[in-house]
Amino acid sequence: MALLLYRLGKFSATHRWAVVALWLVILLGAGGAAAAFHGQMSNNFQIPGTETQRMLDKLKTDLPSSAGGSAGIVFESGNGFSDAQKSAIDDALQNLGTKSYVQSAVSPFETQAQIDGTAAQIQAGQQKLDAGAAQLAAGQAQLAQLEAIPQRPAAVEAQYQALKAQLAAAEAEAAAGEAQLAAAKQQVAASQGLRFVSENGKAAVAQVQFKVSLYSLQPSDRQDVQSIVNEAKSAGVEVYFSKEITEDVSQLFGPAEIIGVVIAAIVLIVMLGTLIAAGLPLLMAVIGVGIGVGGTFALTGVIEMSSISPMLALMLGLAVGIDYSLFIVNRHRQQLLGGMDLRESIAKATGTSGNAVLFAGLTVVIALAALTISGLPFLSVLGLAAAATVAFAVLIALTLTPAVLGLIGKRVISRRAWRKAELHPGEAEAKSEAKSHSAKGSGWGGFVTRHPIMTLVASVLALVVVALPAASLRLALPDGGSEPVDSSAFKSYQSIENNFGAGMNGPIMVVGELPAGLSDADVQQARFNVANELRAVQNVTAAVPVALSDDKRTAVFQVIPKDGPASASTVTVVHDLREAGTKIKSDTGVQIGLTGQTAANVDVSAKLGEALPLYLAVVVGLSLLLLLLVFRSIVVPLLATGGFLLSLAASFGAVVAVYQWGWLGAVFDVPNPAAVLSFLPIILIGVLFGLAMDYQVFITSGMREAFAHGENAKQAVRTGFSHAAKVVVAAAIIMTSVFAGFIFSHLTMVRPLGFALAFGVLIDAFVVRMTIVPAAMHLLGKTAWWLPRWLDKILPDVDVEGAKVVALHEARSADPQDDDKDEDLVAAKA
């Protein structure tokens, strides 16, 4: 493989203009496809085949008016709502209700008046019944007196019969009144705990029902909703919109992400010394991201894609794109300073460092593509989009980077570095050779290998301590409480929680399937009975019948839990409601099922939790095989995987501490700590494992190369570390900076993922790969490279350390006139 990449690098450098033109065409094609065919992204995390999806499909068929999404709009007035303010709010909502994408936008004052009016009607009705009962008792007493007359005269008999008829009519009227009163009481009982105007009269919440799902709303429609309703502000009313309305997933890049890239650029300039050299990895990363994310956007027109898919592709594309090109550029610069020919140096750098890039990239691609085994469509799309972007980053590093290096020539090295090399010819190579064979082991690598037990134990214990909070990990999808404190979504969430209870932020939709052949009265009673049973579930504050299909076979109930949608108690409510379904079916004959975003979020979190063990096993298993092939060792892949598990546990612990417990919440802008993003663990496992193996390949391949060239195992650890340390440190800082830029992303869902990846890469690179791994390998010595003979015979030699390329270069150096030697033959002889 190294020899093949050597040829590829040489070809790219020789035909540089053709390679550059080809990638430019691909970039323009991806950009044009994105502009022409892009659709709308969404954060629809429904799972096909689940109860929530089946119930939603049923609503679309039986009750389309209830199948669309709903969102809340909060109005506040510090002194209570005046008539003018109520009128302004009602006018704005009426205007909104005329829009083609809106099913209904009902005034909260009108709805609350109906609820309060029903209670008043009950009181008046009860008084009327009481008065009627008194009149009926008096009439019955009078009737009894007439009955006591033994022989009633005709006039008395007529009076008796008339009074008897009047009493019978009064009794019938009383019975009807009692039935109406009972129905009204049931209606009030069902609405108990549900309000649309706060008790202090200072806040009101309007529910807007859309004709389509929230994820099908165009960004222009969302802006239209806000513009229309904000007209009420002219009357002195504060207006806050829920996350479902304000969420805009159309924009990917924000100021925070740019800061991360700027830090990466500074690191590159410091390391490489020239703007040209520093700009090259950045340019390669941008081109890779342009192609990968552009292609992803082009597919949004035909594939439903979550907003985090291009965001993850963007994060990874920038991070690995910079790092992969950096490894090749750095090797090329060292070789040029050592006096190597330009084209030969590009080819050799591609065959050696490029070989490590290829296998490192393969581990990332495997880990991301394996997300398809989760069984979640949105996660499969996310994984494949990110894997494709990483694959493009690898291809660009192996082809476009050599081509551009050929165009740049020797300007990749600063004049100062050239002058130093000219004044002291051979110094760079001599220093490198001296460092390779230095026995004392200076620097961090020397410290670690001089004190391997101490550094190994201390590092492992530190990671274990950081990982302790991971035992409390709780998963959910984010709600409005996770939004920035100055956002409309957060203020809406807080206002609802303070004035109406946290459960109003995440109502649960229950769909009931009624038996056929019921009368109108029976249907009404069945709905009340179901509502009573739903309300009996623990931590349910209200259960209200809200809709009924025309055929009276499908009923919709809105259940308000006690706590917010991401709380542990609401997850329990969802499970309890489903468990109550059997009893409700037995008692009422109505089969229920749950749907809506709150129930769907619980299902997604549960499904992801179930998929984690299998995913971890598949990713680790496949990558272990790849590492076995690369390093031809049993111990090194196991050590690499064990280190990854430590990094992963520590990352989970840090995420729980910050985003679930709220530690350092002010620093990371976490105003309302809650459950961790439900699909963060599975994405973190895939991405962090791939990136961890990147650094494992770059660090350990140098050790393998030194060992293969005859150094003893312990010294090879120091030599390999010294060769790779500088570039790995720079690469880790760059990757951490890029990920850290997403910690303050405008998309709240991306923030914990950016933190987890930044922290995970930082810990894995500096604590695991640059401390634990060299310490352990120094202790193991030659055992680290043990491989059974039978396995050594059947494993193909992928030559990750580029031994054949080195041998070819040495053979050509010995006979510079024969540049056309057969490369395979020369390498074989070497």
PDB file of N, CA and C in Angstrom, residues 310-347:
ATOM      1  N   PRO A 310     -25.191  17.639   8.486  1.00  0.00           N
ATOM      2  CA  PRO A 310     -24.148  18.479   7.887  1.00  0.00           C
ATOM      3  C   PRO A 310     -23.244  19.135   8.921  1.00  0.00           C
ATOM      4  N   MET A 311     -23.773  19.375  10.138  1.00  0.00           N
ATOM      5  CA  MET A 311     -22.940  19.972  11.178  1.00  0.00           C
ATOM      6  C   MET A 311     -21.821  19.021  11.578  1.00  0.00           C
ATOM      7  N   LEU A 312     -22.155  17.728  11.746  1.00  0.00           N
ATOM      8  CA  LEU A 312     -21.126  16.756  12.099  1.00  0.00           C
ATOM      9  C   LEU A 312     -20.134  16.593  10.953  1.00  0.00           C
ATOM     10  N   ALA A 313     -20.649  16.562   9.722  1.00  0.00           N
ATOM     11  CA  ALA A 313     -19.759  16.482   8.559  1.00  0.00           C
ATOM     12  C   ALA A 313     -18.837  17.696   8.515  1.00  0.00           C
ATOM     13  N   LEU A 314     -19.374  18.851   8.849  1.00  0.00           N
ATOM     14  CA  LEU A 314     -18.569  20.087   8.871  1.00  0.00           C
ATOM     15  C   LEU A 314     -17.482  20.008   9.936  1.00  0.00           C
ATOM     16  N   MET A 315     -17.849  19.592  11.146  1.00  0.00           N
ATOM     17  CA  MET A 315     -16.884  19.486  12.236  1.00  0.00           C
ATOM     18  C   MET A 315     -15.752  18.532  11.883  1.00  0.00           C
ATOM     19  N   LEU A 316     -16.136  17.340  11.458  1.00  0.00           N
ATOM     20  CA  LEU A 316     -15.129  16.315  11.170  1.00  0.00           C
ATOM     21  C   LEU A 316     -14.316  16.670   9.932  1.00  0.00           C
ATOM     22  N   GLY A 317     -15.002  17.196   8.919  1.00  0.00           N
ATOM     23  CA  GLY A 317     -14.296  17.555   7.696  1.00  0.00           C
ATOM     24  C   GLY A 317     -13.204  18.578   7.950  1.00  0.00           C
ATOM     25  N   LEU A 318     -13.512  19.594   8.757  1.00  0.00           N
ATOM     26  CA  LEU A 318     -12.504  20.602   9.085  1.00  0.00           C
ATOM     27  C   LEU A 318     -11.360  20.007   9.903  1.00  0.00           C
ATOM     28  N   ALA A 319     -11.728  19.223  10.921  1.00  0.00           N
ATOM     29  CA  ALA A 319     -10.712  18.713  11.840  1.00  0.00           C
ATOM     30  C   ALA A 319      -9.768  17.729  11.152  1.00  0.00           C
ATOM     31  N   VAL A 320     -10.321  16.694  10.540  1.00  0.00           N
ATOM     32  CA  VAL A 320      -9.450  15.677   9.932  1.00  0.00           C
ATOM     33  C   VAL A 320      -8.823  16.201   8.651  1.00  0.00           C
ATOM     34  N   GLY A 321      -9.527  17.083   7.936  1.00  0.00           N
ATOM     35  CA  GLY A 321      -8.958  17.640   6.715  1.00  0.00           C
ATOM     36  C   GLY A 321      -7.679  18.414   6.981  1.00  0.00           C
ATOM     37  N   ILE A 322      -7.695  19.208   8.051  1.00  0.00           N
ATOM     38  CA  ILE A 322      -6.483  19.955   8.427  1.00  0.00           C
ATOM     39  C   ILE A 322      -5.390  18.980   8.872  1.00  0.00           C
ATOM     40  N   ASP A 323      -5.752  18.048   9.742  1.00  0.00           N
ATOM     41  CA  ASP A 323      -4.752  17.147  10.315  1.00  0.00           C
ATOM     42  C   ASP A 323      -4.104  16.248   9.266  1.00  0.00           C
ATOM     43  N   TYR A 324      -4.922  15.663   8.383  1.00  0.00           N
ATOM     44  CA  TYR A 324      -4.376  14.719   7.416  1.00  0.00           C
ATOM     45  C   TYR A 324      -3.393  15.394   6.460  1.00  0.00           C
ATOM     46  N   SER A 325      -3.742  16.567   5.986  1.00  0.00           N
ATOM     47  CA  SER A 325      -2.806  17.300   5.114  1.00  0.00           C
ATOM     48  C   SER A 325      -1.571  17.737   5.883  1.00  0.00           C
ATOM     49  N   LEU A 326      -1.757  18.101   7.151  1.00  0.00           N
ATOM     50  CA  LEU A 326      -0.633  18.543   7.973  1.00  0.00           C
ATOM     51  C   LEU A 326       0.423  17.445   8.107  1.00  0.00           C
ATOM     52  N   PHE A 327      -0.017  16.205   8.307  1.00  0.00           N
ATOM     53  CA  PHE A 327       0.945  15.113   8.475  1.00  0.00           C
ATOM     54  C   PHE A 327       1.825  14.959   7.234  1.00  0.00           C
ATOM     55  N   ILE A 328       1.222  15.066   6.071  1.00  0.00           N
ATOM     56  CA  ILE A 328       1.993  14.917   4.825  1.00  0.00           C
ATOM     57  C   ILE A 328       2.887  16.137   4.607  1.00  0.00           C
ATOM     58  N   VAL A 329       2.343  17.334   4.827  1.00  0.00           N
ATOM     59  CA  VAL A 329       3.126  18.558   4.642  1.00  0.00           C
ATOM     60  C   VAL A 329       4.319  18.575   5.589  1.00  0.00           C
ATOM     61  N   ASN A 330       4.120  18.201   6.833  1.00  0.00           N
ATOM     62  CA  ASN A 330       5.199  18.220   7.811  1.00  0.00           C
ATOM     63  C   ASN A 330       6.319  17.259   7.418  1.00  0.00           C
ATOM     64  N   ARG A 331       5.946  16.055   6.968  1.00  0.00           N
ATOM     65  CA  ARG A 331       6.968  15.084   6.534  1.00  0.00           C
ATOM     66  C   ARG A 331       7.730  15.611   5.311  1.00  0.00           C
ATOM     67  N   HIS A 332       7.004  16.206   4.400  1.00  0.00           N
ATOM     68  CA  HIS A 332       7.612  16.760   3.188  1.00  0.00           C
ATOM     69  C   HIS A 332       8.599  17.867   3.546  1.00  0.00           C
ATOM     70  N   ARG A 333       8.260  18.745   4.462  1.00  0.00           N
ATOM     71  CA  ARG A 333       9.150  19.840   4.863  1.00  0.00           C
ATOM     72  C   ARG A 333      10.429  19.306   5.481  1.00  0.00           C
ATOM     73  N   GLN A 334      10.304  18.318   6.340  1.00  0.00           N
ATOM     74  CA  GLN A 334      11.489  17.742   6.971  1.00  0.00           C
ATOM     75  C   GLN A 334      12.432  17.146   5.924  1.00  0.00           C
ATOM     76  N   GLN A 335      11.860  16.483   4.933  1.00  0.00           N
ATOM     77  CA  GLN A 335      12.669  15.850   3.893  1.00  0.00           C
ATOM     78  C   GLN A 335      13.338  16.892   2.991  1.00  0.00           C
ATOM     79  N   LEU A 336      12.607  17.959   2.678  1.00  0.00           N
ATOM     80  CA  LEU A 336      13.212  19.022   1.860  1.00  0.00           C
ATOM     81  C   LEU A 336      14.393  19.654   2.586  1.00  0.00           C
ATOM     82  N   LEU A 337      14.217  19.921   3.876  1.00  0.00           N
ATOM     83  CA  LEU A 337      15.303  20.514   4.651  1.00  0.00           C
ATOM     84  C   LEU A 337      16.498  19.566   4.746  1.00  0.00           C
ATOM     85  N   GLY A 338      16.239  18.282   4.619  1.00  0.00           N
ATOM     86  CA  GLY A 338      17.312  17.299   4.632  1.00  0.00           C
ATOM     87  C   GLY A 338      18.003  17.151   3.294  1.00  0.00           C
ATOM     88  N   GLY A 339      17.528  17.900   2.278  1.00  0.00           N
ATOM     89  CA  GLY A 339      18.189  17.894   0.981  1.00  0.00           C
ATOM     90  C   GLY A 339      17.549  17.004  -0.067  1.00  0.00           C
ATOM     91  N   MET A 340      16.376  16.469   0.204  1.00  0.00           N
ATOM     92  CA  MET A 340      15.742  15.575  -0.759  1.00  0.00           C
ATOM     93  C   MET A 340      15.158  16.361  -1.927  1.00  0.00           C
ATOM     94  N   ASP A 341      15.123  15.730  -3.099  1.00  0.00           N
ATOM     95  CA  ASP A 341      14.532  16.331  -4.288  1.00  0.00           C
ATOM     96  C   ASP A 341      13.043  16.598  -4.062  1.00  0.00           C
ATOM     97  N   LEU A 342      12.536  17.682  -4.640  1.00  0.00           N
ATOM     98  CA  LEU A 342      11.151  18.110  -4.399  1.00  0.00           C
ATOM     99  C   LEU A 342      10.142  17.012  -4.735  1.00  0.00           C
ATOM    100  N   ARG A 343      10.184  16.511  -5.965  1.00  0.00           N
ATOM    101  CA  ARG A 343       9.178  15.541  -6.385  1.00  0.00           C
ATOM    102  C   ARG A 343       9.320  14.224  -5.627  1.00  0.00           C
ATOM    103  N   GLU A 344      10.571  13.836  -5.389  1.00  0.00           N
ATOM    104  CA  GLU A 344      10.801  12.610  -4.623  1.00  0.00           C
ATOM    105  C   GLU A 344      10.303  12.765  -3.191  1.00  0.00           C
ATOM    106  N   SER A 345      10.492  13.951  -2.629  1.00  0.00           N
ATOM    107  CA  SER A 345      10.031  14.205  -1.264  1.00  0.00           C
ATOM    108  C   SER A 345       8.510  14.130  -1.165  1.00  0.00           C
ATOM    109  N   ILE A 346       7.818  14.711  -2.144  1.00  0.00           N
ATOM    110  CA  ILE A 346       6.351  14.652  -2.144  1.00  0.00           C
ATOM    111  C   ILE A 346       5.896  13.204  -2.231  1.00  0.00           C
ATOM    112  N   ALA A 347       6.519  12.441  -3.117  1.00  0.00           N
ATOM    113  CA  ALA A 347       6.130  11.040  -3.287  1.00  0.00           C
ATOM    114  C   ALA A 347       6.395  10.241  -2.017  1.00  0.00           C
TER     115      ALA A 347
END
